[in-house]
JSON list of C-alpha atoms in Angstrom, two decimals:
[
{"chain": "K", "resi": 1, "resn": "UNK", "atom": "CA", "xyz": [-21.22, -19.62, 146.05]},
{"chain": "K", "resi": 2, "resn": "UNK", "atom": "CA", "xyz": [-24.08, -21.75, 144.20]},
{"chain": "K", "resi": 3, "resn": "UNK", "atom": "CA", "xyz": [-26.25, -20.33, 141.81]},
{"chain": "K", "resi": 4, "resn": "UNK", "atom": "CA", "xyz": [-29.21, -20.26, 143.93]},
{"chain": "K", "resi": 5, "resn": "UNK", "atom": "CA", "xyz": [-27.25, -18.26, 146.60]},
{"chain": "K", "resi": 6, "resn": "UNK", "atom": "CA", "xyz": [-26.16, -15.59, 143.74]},
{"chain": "K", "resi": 7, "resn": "UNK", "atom": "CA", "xyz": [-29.99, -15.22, 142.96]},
{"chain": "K", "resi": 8, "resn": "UNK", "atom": "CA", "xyz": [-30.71, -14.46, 146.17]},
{"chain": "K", "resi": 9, "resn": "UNK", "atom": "CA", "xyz": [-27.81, -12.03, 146.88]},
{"chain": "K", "resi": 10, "resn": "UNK", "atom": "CA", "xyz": [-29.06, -10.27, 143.11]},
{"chain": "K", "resi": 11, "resn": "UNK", "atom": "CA", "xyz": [-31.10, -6.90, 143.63]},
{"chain": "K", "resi": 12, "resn": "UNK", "atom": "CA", "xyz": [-33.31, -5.86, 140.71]},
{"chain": "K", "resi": 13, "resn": "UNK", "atom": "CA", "xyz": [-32.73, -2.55, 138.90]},
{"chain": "K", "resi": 14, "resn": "UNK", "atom": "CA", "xyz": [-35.84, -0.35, 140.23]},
{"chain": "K", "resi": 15, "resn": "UNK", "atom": "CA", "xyz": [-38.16, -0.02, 137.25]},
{"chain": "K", "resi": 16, "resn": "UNK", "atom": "CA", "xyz": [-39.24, 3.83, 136.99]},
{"chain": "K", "resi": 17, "resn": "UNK", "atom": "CA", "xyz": [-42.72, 4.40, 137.10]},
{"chain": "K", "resi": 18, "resn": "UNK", "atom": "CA", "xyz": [-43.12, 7.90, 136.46]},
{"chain": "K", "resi": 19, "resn": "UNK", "atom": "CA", "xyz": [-43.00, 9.04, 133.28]},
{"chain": "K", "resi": 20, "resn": "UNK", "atom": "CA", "xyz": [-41.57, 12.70, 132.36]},
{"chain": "K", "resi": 21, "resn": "UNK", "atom": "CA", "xyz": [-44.18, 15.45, 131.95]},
{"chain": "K", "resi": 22, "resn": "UNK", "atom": "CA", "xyz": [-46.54, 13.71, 133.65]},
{"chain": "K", "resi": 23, "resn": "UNK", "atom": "CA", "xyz": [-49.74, 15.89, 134.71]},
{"chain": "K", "resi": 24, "resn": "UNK", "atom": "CA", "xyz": [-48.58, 18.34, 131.61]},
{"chain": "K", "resi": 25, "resn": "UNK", "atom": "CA", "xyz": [-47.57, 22.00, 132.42]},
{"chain": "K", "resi": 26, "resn": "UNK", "atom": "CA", "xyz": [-47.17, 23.46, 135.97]},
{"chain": "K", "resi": 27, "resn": "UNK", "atom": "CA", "xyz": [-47.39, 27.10, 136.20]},
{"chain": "K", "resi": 28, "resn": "UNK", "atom": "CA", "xyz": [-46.56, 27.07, 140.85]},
{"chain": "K", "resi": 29, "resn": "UNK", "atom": "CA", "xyz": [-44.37, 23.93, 142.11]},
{"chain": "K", "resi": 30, "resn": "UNK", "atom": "CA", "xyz": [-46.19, 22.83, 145.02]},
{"chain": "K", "resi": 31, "resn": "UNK", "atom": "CA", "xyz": [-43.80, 23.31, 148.87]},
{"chain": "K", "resi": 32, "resn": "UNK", "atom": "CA", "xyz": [-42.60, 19.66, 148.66]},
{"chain": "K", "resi": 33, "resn": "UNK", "atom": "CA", "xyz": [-41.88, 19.51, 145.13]},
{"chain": "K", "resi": 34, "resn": "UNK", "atom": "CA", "xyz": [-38.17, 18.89, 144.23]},
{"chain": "K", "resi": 35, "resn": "UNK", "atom": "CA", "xyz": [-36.90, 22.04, 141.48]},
{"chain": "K", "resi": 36, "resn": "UNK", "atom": "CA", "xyz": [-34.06, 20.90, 139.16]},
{"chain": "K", "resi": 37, "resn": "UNK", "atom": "CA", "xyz": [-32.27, 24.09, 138.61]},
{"chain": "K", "resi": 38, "resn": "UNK", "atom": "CA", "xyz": [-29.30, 26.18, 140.17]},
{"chain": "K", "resi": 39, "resn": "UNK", "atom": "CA", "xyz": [-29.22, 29.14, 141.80]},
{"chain": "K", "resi": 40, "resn": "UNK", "atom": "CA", "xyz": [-31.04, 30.34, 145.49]},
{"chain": "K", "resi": 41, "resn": "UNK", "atom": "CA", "xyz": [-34.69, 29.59, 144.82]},
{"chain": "K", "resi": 42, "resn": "UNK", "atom": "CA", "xyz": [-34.22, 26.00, 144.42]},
{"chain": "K", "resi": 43, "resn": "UNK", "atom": "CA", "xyz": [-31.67, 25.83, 146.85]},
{"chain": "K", "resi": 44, "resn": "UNK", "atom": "CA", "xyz": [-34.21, 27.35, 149.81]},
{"chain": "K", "resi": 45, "resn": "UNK", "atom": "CA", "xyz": [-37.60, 25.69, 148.35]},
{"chain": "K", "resi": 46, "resn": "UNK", "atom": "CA", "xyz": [-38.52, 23.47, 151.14]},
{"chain": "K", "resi": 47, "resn": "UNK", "atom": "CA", "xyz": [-39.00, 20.56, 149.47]},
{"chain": "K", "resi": 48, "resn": "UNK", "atom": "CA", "xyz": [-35.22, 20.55, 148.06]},
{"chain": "K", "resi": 49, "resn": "UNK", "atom": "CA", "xyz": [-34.15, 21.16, 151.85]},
{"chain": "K", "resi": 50, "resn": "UNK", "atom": "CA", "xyz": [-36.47, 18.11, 152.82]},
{"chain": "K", "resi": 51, "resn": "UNK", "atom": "CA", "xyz": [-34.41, 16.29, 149.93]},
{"chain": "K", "resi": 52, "resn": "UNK", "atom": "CA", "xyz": [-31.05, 17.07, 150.54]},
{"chain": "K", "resi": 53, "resn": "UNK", "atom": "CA", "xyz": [-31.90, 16.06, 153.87]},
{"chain": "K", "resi": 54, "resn": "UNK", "atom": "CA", "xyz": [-32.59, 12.14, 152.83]},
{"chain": "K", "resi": 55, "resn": "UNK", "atom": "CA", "xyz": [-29.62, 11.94, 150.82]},
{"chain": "K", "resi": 56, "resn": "UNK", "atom": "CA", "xyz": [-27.71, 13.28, 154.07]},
{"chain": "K", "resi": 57, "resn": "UNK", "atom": "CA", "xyz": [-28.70, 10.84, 155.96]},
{"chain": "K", "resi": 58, "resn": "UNK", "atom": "CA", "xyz": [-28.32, 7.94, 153.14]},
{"chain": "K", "resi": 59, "resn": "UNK", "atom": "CA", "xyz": [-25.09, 9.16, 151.89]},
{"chain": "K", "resi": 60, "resn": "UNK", "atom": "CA", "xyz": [-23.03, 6.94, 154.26]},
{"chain": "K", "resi": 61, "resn": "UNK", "atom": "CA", "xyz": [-24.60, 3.51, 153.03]},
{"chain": "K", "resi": 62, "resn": "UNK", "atom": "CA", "xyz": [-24.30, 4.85, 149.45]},
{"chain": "K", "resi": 63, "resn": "UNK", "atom": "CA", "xyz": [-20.47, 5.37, 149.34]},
{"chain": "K", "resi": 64, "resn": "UNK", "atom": "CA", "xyz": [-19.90, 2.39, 151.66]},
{"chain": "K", "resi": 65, "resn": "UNK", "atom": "CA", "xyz": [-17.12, 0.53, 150.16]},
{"chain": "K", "resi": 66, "resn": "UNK", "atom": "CA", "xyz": [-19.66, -2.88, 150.74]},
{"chain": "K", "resi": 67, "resn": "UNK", "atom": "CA", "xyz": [-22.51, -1.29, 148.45]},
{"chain": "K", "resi": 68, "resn": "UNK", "atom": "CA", "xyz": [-23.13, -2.65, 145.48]},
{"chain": "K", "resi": 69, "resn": "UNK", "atom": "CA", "xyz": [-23.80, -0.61, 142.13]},
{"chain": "K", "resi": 70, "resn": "UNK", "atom": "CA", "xyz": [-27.42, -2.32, 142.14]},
{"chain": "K", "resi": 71, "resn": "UNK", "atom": "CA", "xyz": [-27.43, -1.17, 145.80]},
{"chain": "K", "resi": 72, "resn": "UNK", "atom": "CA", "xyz": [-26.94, 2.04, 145.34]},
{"chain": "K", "resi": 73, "resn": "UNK", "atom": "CA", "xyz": [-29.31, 2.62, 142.24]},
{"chain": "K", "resi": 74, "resn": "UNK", "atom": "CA", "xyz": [-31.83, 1.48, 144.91]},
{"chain": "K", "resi": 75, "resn": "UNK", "atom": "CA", "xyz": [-30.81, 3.64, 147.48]},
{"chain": "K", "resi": 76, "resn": "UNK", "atom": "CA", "xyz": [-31.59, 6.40, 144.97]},
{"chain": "K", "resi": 77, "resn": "UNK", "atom": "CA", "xyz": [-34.52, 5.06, 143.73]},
{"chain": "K", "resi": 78, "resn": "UNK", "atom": "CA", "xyz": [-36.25, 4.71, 147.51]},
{"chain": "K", "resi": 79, "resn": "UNK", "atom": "CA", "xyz": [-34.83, 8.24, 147.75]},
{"chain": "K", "resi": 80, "resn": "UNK", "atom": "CA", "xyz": [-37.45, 9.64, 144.63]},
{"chain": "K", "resi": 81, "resn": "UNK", "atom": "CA", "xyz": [-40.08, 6.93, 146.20]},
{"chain": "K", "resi": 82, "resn": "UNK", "atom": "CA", "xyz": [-39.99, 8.66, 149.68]},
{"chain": "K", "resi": 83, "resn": "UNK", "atom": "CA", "xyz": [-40.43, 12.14, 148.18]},
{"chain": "K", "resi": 84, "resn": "UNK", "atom": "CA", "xyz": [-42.77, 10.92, 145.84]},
{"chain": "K", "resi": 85, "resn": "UNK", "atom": "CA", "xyz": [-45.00, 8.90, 148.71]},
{"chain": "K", "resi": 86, "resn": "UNK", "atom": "CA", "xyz": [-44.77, 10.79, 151.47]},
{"chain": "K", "resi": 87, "resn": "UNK", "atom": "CA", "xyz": [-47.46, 12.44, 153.57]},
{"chain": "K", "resi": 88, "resn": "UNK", "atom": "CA", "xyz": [-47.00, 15.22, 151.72]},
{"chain": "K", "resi": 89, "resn": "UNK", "atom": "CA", "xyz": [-45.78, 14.31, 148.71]},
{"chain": "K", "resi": 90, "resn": "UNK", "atom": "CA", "xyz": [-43.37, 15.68, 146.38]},
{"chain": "K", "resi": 91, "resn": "UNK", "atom": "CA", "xyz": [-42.70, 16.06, 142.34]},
{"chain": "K", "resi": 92, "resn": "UNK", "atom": "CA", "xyz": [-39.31, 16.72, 140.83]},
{"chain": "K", "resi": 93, "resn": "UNK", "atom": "CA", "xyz": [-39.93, 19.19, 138.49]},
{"chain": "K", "resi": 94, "resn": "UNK", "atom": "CA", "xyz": [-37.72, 21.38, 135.75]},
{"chain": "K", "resi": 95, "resn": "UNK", "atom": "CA", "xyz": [-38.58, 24.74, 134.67]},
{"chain": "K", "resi": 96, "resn": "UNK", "atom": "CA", "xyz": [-38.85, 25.12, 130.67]},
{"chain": "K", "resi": 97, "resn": "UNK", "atom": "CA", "xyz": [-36.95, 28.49, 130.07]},
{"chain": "K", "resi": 98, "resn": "UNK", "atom": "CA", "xyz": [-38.93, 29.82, 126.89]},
{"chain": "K", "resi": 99, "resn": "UNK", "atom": "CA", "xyz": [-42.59, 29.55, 128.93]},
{"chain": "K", "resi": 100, "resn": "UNK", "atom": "CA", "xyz": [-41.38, 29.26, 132.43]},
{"chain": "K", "resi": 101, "resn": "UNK", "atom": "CA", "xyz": [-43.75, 26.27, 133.12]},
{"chain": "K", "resi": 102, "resn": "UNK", "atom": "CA", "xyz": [-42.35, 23.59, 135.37]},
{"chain": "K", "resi": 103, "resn": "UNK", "atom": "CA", "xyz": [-42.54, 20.22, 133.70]},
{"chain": "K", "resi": 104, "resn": "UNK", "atom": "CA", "xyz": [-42.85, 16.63, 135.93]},
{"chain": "K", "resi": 105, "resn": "UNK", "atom": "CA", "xyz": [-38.99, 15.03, 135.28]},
{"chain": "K", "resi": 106, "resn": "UNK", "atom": "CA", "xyz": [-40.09, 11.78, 135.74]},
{"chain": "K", "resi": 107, "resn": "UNK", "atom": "CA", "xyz": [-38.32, 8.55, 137.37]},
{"chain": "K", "resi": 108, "resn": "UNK", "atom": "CA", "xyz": [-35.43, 7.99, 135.29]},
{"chain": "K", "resi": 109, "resn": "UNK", "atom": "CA", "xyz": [-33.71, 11.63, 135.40]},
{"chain": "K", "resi": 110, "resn": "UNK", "atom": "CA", "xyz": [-35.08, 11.23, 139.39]},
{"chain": "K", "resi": 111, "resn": "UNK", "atom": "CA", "xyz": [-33.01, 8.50, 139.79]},
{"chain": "K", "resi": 112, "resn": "UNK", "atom": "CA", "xyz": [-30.03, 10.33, 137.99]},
{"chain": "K", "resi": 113, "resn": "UNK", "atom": "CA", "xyz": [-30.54, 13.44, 140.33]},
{"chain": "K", "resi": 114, "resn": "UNK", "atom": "CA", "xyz": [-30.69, 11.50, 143.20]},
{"chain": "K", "resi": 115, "resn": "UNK", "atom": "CA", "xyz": [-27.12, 9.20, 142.62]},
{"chain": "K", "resi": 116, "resn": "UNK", "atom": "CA", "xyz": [-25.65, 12.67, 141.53]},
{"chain": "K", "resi": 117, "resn": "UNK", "atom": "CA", "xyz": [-26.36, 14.73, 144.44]},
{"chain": "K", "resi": 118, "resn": "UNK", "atom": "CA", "xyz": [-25.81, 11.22, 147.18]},
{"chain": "K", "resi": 119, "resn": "UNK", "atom": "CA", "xyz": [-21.67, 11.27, 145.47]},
{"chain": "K", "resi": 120, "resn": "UNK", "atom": "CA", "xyz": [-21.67, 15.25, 145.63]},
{"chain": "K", "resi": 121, "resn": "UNK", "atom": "CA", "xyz": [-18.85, 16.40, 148.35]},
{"chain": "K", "resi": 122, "resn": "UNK", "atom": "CA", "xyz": [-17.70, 12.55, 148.61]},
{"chain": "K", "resi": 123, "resn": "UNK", "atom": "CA", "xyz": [-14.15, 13.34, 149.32]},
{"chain": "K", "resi": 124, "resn": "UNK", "atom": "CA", "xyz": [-14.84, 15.72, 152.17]},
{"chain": "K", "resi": 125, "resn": "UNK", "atom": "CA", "xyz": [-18.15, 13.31, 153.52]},
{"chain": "K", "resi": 126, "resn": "UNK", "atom": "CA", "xyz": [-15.61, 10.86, 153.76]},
{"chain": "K", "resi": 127, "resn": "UNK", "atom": "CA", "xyz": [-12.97, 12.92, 155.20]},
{"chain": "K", "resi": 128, "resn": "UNK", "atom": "CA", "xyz": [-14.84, 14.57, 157.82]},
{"chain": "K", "resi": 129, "resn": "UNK", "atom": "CA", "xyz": [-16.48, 10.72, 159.14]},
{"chain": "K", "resi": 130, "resn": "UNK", "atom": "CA", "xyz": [-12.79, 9.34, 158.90]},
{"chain": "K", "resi": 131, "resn": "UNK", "atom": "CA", "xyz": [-11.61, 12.57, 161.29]},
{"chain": "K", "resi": 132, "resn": "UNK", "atom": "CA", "xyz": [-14.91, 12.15, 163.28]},
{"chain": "K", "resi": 133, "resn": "UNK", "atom": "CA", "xyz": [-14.22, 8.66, 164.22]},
{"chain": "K", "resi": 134, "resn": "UNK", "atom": "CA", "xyz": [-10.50, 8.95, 165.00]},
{"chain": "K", "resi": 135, "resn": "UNK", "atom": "CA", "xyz": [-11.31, 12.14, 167.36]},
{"chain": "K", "resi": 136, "resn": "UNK", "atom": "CA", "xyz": [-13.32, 9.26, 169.16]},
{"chain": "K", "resi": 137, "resn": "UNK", "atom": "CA", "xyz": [-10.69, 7.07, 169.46]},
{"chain": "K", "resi": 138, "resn": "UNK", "atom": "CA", "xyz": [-8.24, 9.67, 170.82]},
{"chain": "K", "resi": 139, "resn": "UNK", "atom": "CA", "xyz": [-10.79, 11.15, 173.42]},
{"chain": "K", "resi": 140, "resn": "UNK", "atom": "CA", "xyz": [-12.13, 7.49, 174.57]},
{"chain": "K", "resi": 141, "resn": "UNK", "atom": "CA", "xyz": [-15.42, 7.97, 173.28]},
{"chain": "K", "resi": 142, "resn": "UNK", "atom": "CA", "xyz": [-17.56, 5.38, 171.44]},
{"chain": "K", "resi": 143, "resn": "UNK", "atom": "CA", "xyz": [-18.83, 6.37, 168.14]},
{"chain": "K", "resi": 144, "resn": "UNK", "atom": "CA", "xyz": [-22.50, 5.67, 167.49]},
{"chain": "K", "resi": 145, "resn": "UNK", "atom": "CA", "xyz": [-22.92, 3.64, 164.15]},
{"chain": "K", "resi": 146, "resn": "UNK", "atom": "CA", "xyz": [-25.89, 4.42, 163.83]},
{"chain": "K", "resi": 147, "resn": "UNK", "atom": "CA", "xyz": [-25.29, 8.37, 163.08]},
{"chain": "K", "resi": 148, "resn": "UNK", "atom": "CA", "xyz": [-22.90, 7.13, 160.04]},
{"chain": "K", "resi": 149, "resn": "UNK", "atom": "CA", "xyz": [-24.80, 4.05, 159.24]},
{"chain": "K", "resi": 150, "resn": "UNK", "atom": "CA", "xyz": [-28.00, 5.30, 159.18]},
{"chain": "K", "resi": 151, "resn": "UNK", "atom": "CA", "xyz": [-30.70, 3.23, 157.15]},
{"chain": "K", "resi": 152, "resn": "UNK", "atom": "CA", "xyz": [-29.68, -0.16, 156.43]},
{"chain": "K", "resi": 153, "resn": "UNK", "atom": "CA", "xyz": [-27.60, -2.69, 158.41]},
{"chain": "K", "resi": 154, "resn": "UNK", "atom": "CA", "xyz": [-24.28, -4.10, 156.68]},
{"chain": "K", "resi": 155, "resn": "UNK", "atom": "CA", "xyz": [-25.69, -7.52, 155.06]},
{"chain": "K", "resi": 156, "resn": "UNK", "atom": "CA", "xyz": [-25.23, -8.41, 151.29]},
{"chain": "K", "resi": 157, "resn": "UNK", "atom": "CA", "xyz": [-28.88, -8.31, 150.97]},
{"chain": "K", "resi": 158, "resn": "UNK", "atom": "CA", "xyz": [-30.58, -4.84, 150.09]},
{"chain": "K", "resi": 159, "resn": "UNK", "atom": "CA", "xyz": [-33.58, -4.83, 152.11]},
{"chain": "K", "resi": 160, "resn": "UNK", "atom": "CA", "xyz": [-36.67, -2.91, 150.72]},
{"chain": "K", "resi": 161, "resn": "UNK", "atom": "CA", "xyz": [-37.21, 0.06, 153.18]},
{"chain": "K", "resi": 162, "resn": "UNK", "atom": "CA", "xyz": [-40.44, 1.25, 154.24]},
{"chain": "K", "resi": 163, "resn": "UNK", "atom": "CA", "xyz": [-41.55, 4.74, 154.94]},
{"chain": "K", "resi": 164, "resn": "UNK", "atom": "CA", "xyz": [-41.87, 6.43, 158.56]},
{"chain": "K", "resi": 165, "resn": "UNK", "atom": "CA", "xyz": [-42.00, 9.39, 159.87]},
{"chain": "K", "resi": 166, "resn": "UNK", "atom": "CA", "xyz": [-39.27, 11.06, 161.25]},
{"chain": "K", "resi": 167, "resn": "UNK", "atom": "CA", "xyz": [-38.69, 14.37, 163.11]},
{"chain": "K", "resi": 168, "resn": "UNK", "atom": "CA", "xyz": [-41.38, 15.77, 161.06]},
{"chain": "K", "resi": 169, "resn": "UNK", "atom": "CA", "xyz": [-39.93, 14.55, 157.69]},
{"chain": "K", "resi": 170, "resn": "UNK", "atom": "CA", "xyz": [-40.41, 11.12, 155.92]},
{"chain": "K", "resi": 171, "resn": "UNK", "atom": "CA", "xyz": [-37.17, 9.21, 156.01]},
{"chain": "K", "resi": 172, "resn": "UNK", "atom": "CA", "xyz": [-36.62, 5.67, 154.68]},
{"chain": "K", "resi": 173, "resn": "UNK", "atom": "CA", "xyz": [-35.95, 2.82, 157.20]},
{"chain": "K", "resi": 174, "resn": "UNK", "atom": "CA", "xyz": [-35.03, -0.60, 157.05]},
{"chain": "K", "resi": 175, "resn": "UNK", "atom": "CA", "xyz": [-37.49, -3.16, 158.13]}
]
């Protein structure tokens, strides 16, 4: 491999560009916002659902055995950018215990969220595409790719995804 080749291969470490309690103090989250926090009412706020959604649906890319650490900080990072950009866009927010104020995160702790929660349940994700693929080969039946490779085709190159809308969410695409 020659030195101009590794260049090209070489993704860049997403620079954040939100910074953390941005637009101050935030007495209502907004529908799309994404809560930090445990517990059912940030599990059912419908802009975590819309979240956990896109990392579903990158989650097979990101543990791919052919992704790259620089890959997957990317992966996360178009994650926050789609949630962030979208038609209706999203914060990720934090509640501040003592005044119960919700408080803009910002990029970097994004970015963290988002790598956490696309390695959550890896094991069984794994698991359960390794069974679904072998119950293919027993019955005969071609397994779609696409359903497990979702996002971005196998290359060594990350390509920079674009936004789209899909089934009445915004999902990131490859070009």
């Amino acid at each position: 491999m020659t030195a101009s080749s590794r260049t090209m291969n070489r993704v860049e470490k997403p620079k954040p560009s939100v910074d953390a309690r941005r637009g101050g103090a935030i007495s209502l989250p907004e529908p799309m916002d994404v809560l930090s926090g445990r517990g059912g009412a940030v599990n059912s706020h419908e802009g975590n659902k819309r979240y956990r959604e896109l990392v579903n649906l990158m989650k097979a890319e990101y543990l791919s055995d052919t992704t790259r650490k620089n890959q997957k900080t990317q992966i996360a990072a178009n994650i926050v950018r789609t949630i962030r950009n979208s038609k209706l866009p999203g914060r990720f927010l934090k509640q501040d215990p003592e005044t119960n104020m919700w408080y803009e995160i910002g990029d970097k702790a994004a970015f963290r969220k988002t790598g956490q929660a696309l390695r959550e349940n890896s094991a069984d994700f794994l698991r359960s595409r390794e069974k679904k693929v072998a119950a293919s080969h027993e019955t005969g039946l071609a397994v779609s790719l696409a359903s497990y490779h979702y996002c971005f085709p196998p290359q060594q190159t990350y390509m920079k995804p674009q936004l789209s809308n899909l089934s009445g969410i915004d999902a990131v695409h490859a070009h």
